[in-house]
Coordinates of C-alpha atoms in Angstrom, one line a residue:
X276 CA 0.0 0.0 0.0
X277 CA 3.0 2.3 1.2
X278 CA 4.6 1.4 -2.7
X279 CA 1.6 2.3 -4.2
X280 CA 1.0 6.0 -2.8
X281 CA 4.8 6.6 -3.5
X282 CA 4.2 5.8 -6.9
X283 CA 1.1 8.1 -7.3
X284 CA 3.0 10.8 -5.6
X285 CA 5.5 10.8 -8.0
X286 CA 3.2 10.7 -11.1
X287 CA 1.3 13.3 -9.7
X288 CA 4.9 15.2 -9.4
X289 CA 5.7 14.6 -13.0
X290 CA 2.9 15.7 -14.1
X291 CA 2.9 18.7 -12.3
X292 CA 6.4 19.3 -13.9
X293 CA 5.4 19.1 -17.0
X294 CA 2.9 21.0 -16.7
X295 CA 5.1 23.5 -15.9
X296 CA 8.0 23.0 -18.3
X297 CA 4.8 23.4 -20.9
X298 CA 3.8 26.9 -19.3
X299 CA 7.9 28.3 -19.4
X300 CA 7.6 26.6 -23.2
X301 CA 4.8 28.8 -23.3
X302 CA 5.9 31.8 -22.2
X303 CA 9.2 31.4 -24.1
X304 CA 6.8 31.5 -27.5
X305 CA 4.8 34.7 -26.1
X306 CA 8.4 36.5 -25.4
X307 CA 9.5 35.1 -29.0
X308 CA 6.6 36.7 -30.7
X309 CA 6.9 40.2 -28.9
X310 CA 10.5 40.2 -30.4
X311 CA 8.8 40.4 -34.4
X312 CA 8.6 43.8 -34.3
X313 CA 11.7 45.1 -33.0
X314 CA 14.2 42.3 -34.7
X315 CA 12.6 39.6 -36.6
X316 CA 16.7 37.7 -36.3
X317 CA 16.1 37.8 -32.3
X318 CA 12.4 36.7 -32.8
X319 CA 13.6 33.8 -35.0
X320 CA 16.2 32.2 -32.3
X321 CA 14.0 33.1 -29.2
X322 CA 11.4 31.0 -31.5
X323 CA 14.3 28.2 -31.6
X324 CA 14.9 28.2 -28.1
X325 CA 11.0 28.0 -27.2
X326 CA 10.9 25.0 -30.0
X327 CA 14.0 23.2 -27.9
X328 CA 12.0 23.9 -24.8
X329 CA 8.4 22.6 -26.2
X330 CA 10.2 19.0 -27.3
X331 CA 11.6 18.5 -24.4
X332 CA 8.1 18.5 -22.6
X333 CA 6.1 15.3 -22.3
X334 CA 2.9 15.0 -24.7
X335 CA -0.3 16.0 -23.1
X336 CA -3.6 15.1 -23.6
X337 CA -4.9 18.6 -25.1
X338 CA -2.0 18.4 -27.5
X339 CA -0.9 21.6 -26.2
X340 CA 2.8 20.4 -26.7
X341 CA 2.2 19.6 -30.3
X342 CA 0.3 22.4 -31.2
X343 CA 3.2 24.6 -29.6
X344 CA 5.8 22.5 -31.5
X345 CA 4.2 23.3 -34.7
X346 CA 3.8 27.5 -34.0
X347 CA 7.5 27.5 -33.5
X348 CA 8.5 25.7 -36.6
X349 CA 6.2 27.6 -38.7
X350 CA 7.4 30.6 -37.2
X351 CA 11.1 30.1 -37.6
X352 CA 10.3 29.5 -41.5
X353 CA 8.0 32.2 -41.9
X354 CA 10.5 34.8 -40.5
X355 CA 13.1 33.6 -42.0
X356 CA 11.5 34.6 -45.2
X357 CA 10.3 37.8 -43.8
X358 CA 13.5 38.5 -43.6
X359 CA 14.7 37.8 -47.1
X360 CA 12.2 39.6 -48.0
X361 CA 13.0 42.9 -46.1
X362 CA 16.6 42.6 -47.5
X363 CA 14.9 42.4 -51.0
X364 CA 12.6 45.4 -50.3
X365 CA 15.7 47.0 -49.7
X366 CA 17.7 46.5 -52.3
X367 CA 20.4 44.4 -51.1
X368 CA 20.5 41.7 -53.5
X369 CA 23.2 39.5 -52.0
X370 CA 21.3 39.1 -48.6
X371 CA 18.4 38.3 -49.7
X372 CA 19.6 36.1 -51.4
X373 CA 21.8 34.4 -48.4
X374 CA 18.5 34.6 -46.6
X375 CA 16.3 32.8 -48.9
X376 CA 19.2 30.0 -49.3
X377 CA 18.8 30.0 -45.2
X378 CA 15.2 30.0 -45.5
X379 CA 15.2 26.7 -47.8
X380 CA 17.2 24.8 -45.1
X381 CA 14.9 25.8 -42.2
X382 CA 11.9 25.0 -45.0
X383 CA 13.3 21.5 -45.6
X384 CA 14.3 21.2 -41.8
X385 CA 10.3 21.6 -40.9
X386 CA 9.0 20.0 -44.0
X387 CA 7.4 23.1 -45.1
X388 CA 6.9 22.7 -48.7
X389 CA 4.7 25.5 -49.2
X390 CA 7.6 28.4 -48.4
X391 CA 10.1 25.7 -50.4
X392 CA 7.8 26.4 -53.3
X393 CA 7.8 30.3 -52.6
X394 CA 11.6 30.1 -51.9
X395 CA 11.9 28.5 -54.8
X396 CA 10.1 31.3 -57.5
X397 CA 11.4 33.9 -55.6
X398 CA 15.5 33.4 -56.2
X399 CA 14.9 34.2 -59.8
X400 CA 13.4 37.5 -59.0
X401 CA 16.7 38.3 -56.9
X402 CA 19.0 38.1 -59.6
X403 CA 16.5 39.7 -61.8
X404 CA 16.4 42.8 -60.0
X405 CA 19.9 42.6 -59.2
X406 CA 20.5 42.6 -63.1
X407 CA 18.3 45.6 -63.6
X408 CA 20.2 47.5 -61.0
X409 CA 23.7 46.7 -62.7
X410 CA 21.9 47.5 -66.2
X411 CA 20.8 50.9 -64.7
X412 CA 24.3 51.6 -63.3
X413 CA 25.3 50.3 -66.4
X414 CA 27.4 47.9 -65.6
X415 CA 26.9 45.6 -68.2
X416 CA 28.9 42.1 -67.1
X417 CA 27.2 42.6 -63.9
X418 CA 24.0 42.2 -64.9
X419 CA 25.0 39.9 -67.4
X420 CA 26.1 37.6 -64.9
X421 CA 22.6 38.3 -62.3
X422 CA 20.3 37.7 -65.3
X423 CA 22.2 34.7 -67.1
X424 CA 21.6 33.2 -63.0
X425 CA 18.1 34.0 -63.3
X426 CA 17.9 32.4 -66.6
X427 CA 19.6 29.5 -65.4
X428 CA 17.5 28.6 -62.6
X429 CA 14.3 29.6 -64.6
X430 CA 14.5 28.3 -68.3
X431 CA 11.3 29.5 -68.7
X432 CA 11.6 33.3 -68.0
X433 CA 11.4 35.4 -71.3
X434 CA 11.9 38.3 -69.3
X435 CA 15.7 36.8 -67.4
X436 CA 16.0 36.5 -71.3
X437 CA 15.2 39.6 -73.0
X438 CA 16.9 41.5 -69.8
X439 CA 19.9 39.1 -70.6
X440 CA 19.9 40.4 -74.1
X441 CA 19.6 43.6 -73.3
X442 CA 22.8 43.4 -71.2
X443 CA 25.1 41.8 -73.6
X444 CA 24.0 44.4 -76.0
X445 CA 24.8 46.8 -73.8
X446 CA 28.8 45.6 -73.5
X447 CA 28.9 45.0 -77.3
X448 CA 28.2 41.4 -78.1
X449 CA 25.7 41.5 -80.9
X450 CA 25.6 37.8 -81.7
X451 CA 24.9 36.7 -77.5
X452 CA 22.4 39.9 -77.4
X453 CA 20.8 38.2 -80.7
X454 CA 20.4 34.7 -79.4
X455 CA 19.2 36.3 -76.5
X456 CA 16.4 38.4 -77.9
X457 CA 15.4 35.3 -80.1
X458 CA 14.8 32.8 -77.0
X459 CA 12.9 35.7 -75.0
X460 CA 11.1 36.0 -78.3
X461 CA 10.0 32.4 -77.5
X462 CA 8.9 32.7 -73.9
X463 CA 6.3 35.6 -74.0
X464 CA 8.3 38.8 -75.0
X465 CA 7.8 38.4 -78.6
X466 CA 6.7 41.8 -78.8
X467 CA 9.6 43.9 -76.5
X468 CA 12.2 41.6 -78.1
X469 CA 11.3 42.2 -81.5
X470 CA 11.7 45.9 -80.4
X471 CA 14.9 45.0 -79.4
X472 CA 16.3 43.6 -82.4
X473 CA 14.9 46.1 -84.7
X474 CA 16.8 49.0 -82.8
X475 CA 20.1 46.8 -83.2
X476 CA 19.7 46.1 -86.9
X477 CA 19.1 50.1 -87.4
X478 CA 22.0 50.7 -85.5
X479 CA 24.4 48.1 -87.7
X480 CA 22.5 50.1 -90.8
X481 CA 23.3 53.4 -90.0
X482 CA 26.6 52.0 -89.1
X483 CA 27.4 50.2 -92.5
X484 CA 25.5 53.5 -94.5
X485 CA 27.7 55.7 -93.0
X486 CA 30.8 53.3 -93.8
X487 CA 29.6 53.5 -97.5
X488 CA 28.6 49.7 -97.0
X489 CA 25.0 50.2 -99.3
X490 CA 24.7 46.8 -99.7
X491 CA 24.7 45.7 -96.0
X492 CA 23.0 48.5 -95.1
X493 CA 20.2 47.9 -97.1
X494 CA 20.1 44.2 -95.6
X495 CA 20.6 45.3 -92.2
X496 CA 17.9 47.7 -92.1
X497 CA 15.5 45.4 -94.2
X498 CA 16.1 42.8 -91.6
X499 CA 15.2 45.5 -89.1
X500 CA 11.8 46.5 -90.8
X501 CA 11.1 42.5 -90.9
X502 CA 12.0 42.3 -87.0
X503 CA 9.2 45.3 -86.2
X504 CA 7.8 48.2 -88.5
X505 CA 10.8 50.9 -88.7
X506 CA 9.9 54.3 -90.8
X507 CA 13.5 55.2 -90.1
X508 CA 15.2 51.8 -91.4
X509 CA 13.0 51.6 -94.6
X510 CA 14.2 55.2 -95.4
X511 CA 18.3 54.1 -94.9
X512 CA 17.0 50.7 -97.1
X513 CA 15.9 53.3 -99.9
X514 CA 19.0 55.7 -99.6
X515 CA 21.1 52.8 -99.9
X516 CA 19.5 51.5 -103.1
X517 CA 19.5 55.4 -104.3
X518 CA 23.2 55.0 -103.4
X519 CA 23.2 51.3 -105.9
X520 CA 21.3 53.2 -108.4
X521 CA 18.8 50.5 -107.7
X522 CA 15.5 52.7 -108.6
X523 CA 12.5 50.0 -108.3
X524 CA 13.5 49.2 -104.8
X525 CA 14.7 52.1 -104.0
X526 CA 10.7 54.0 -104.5
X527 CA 9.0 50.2 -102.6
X528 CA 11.7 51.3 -99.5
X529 CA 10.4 55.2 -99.8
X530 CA 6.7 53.7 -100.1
X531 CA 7.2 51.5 -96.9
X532 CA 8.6 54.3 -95.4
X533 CA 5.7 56.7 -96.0
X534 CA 3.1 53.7 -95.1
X535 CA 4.8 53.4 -91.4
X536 CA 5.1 57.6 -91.2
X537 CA 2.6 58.9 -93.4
X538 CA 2.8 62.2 -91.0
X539 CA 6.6 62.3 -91.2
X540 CA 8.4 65.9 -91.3
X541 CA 9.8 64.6 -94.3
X542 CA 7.0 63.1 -96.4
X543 CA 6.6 65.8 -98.9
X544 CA 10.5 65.8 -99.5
X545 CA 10.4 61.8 -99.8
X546 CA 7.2 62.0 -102.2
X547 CA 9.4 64.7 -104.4
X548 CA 12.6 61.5 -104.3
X549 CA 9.9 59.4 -105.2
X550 CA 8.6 60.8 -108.6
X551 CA 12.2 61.8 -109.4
X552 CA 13.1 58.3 -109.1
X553 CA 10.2 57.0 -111.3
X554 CA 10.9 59.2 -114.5

C-alpha cells in the first residue's frame, strides 16, 4: 500500500512538472513573438529556443505540446523569409539572397513545402532585380552575370532572357544579345524583343550607310523593318538602293517608309525623291 502512494506521488509530481516546463515553453513563445517587431533575427532564435523547450516536454492530452511545437516551426520558416524579404525590399540583392538559401534549409528542416515552393520562384526574382540594378548603373557584365543566374534557374523566364539580351547588348556582343532576344522571343516577349532587335539592326544600318557599305546597309535595315515596323530603317533601305542606283527598290523602301510615317516631317520631301526616281 505504502509502494503504491509513492508511486502516485511521484506521477502526480511529473505531471505537475510538465505541466510547468509546458507553461515556461509557453511563455518562451509569447516573449518570442513580442520580439517580431523590433528584430525579426532575435524573434527567429527566441522561437528556436521555445521550439527546444516545447520537445523536451512530455505530450499532453490537449496536445498543447504539439500544437506549440508546430507555431515554433512555422514561425522560424515564416521569418526567415520575412526577412529575405525585407533585405529584398531594400535592395540588397546578395542578402536576400543568403537569406532565402537560409530560409530553404529551415523549410526542408520543418517540411514546409509550401515556403520551399515560394523560396523557390522567388530566387529568380533576386537576380532579376539585381541585373536591372547593374543594367541601370550600367554595368553591363554585372547584370549579365545576375540575369544569365536567373535564366539558369528559370528556363522559362522570357523576361531573365530579354533582360539578358539587353545586357550583352549593352557591353557590345551583338551575336549573344541576338540569341538572347530570339529565345525571350519564344517565352512571352515576342513583342519587347522584336523591339529590341529592330533597334540593333538600325544601328548596324546606320553604321554600314555611313561606312559606304549600301549593300549591307540595305540588308541590315531590311532585316530590321522584318524584326518590327521601322519608318526610319525603310528610309536608310531606300537611300542605300538610291546610293546602288537600284530605282525599283529604292521608290518600294520610300513607299514602306511613308506607309509606317505617313505624317513624317519629311513626307513631302520623300514623295518629291519618289517621282524623281520613277521618270
Amino acid at each position: 500500500m505504502k509502494k503504491s502512494i509513492l508511486f502516485i506521488a511521484a506521477a502526480f509530481m511529473a505531471l505537475s512538472m510538465s505541466a510547468q516546463d509546458l507553461g515556461q515553453a509557453t511563455e518562451m513563445y509569447n516573449n518570442a513573438a513580442g520580439l517580431i517587431q523590433a528584430d525579426k533575427a532575435a524573434a527567429v532564435s527566441a522561437f528556436k529556443e521555445a521550439l527546444k523547450a516545447a520537445e523536451a516536454c512530455e505530450a499532453d492530452a490537449d496536445g498543447q505540446r504539439d500544437a506549440l511545437i508546430d507555431n515554433c516551426k512555422t514561425n522560424i520558416v515564416n521569418f526567415t523569409l520575412s526577412i529575405a524579404k525585407d533585405f529584398l525590399k531594400d535592395k540588397e540583392y546578395d542578402k536576400a539572397y543568403d537569406q532565402l538559401k537560409l530560409t530553404l534549409e529551415e523549410a526542408a528542416l520543418y517540411n514546409n513545402e509550401e515556403v520551399t515552393a515560394e523560396v523557390n520562384a522567388l530566387i529568380p526574382t533576386v537576380y532579376l532585380a539585381k541585373g536591372n540594378q547593374l543594367l541601370r548603373e550600367k554595368d553591363a557584365l554585372g547584370a549579365i552575370d545576375a540575369y544569365q543566374k536567373a535564366f539558369d534557374l528559370d528556363p522559362n523566364n522570357g523576361k531573365a532572357a530579354l533582360n539578358l539580351g539587353q545586357a550583352y547588348n549593352m557591353s557590345g556582343n551583338a551575336a549573344a544579345a541576338e540569341e538572347n532576344f530570339k529565345i525571350a522571343m519564344n517565352l512571352g516577349e515576342e513583342k519587347a524583343a522584336r523591339k529590341q532587335l529592330s533597334k540593333m539592326y538600325l544601328k548596324k544600318a546606320n553604321a554600314a550607310y555611313k561606312a559606304g557599305n549600301f549593300n549591307q546597309a540595305y540588308d541590315a535595315a531590311m532585316t530590321s523593318n522584318d524584326f518590327d515596323n521601322n519608318a526610319n530603317a525603310c528610309k536608310i533601305a531606300g537611300n542605300a538602293c538610291v546610293k546602288m542606283n537600284n530605282k525599283a527598290v529604292a521608290i518600294e523602301c520610300f513607299n514602306m517608309y511613308l506607309t509606317i510615317s505617313p505624317n513624317a516631317k519629311d513626307a513631302a520631301q520623300i514623295k518629291e525623291t519618289i517621282n524623281i526616281l520613277k521618270k
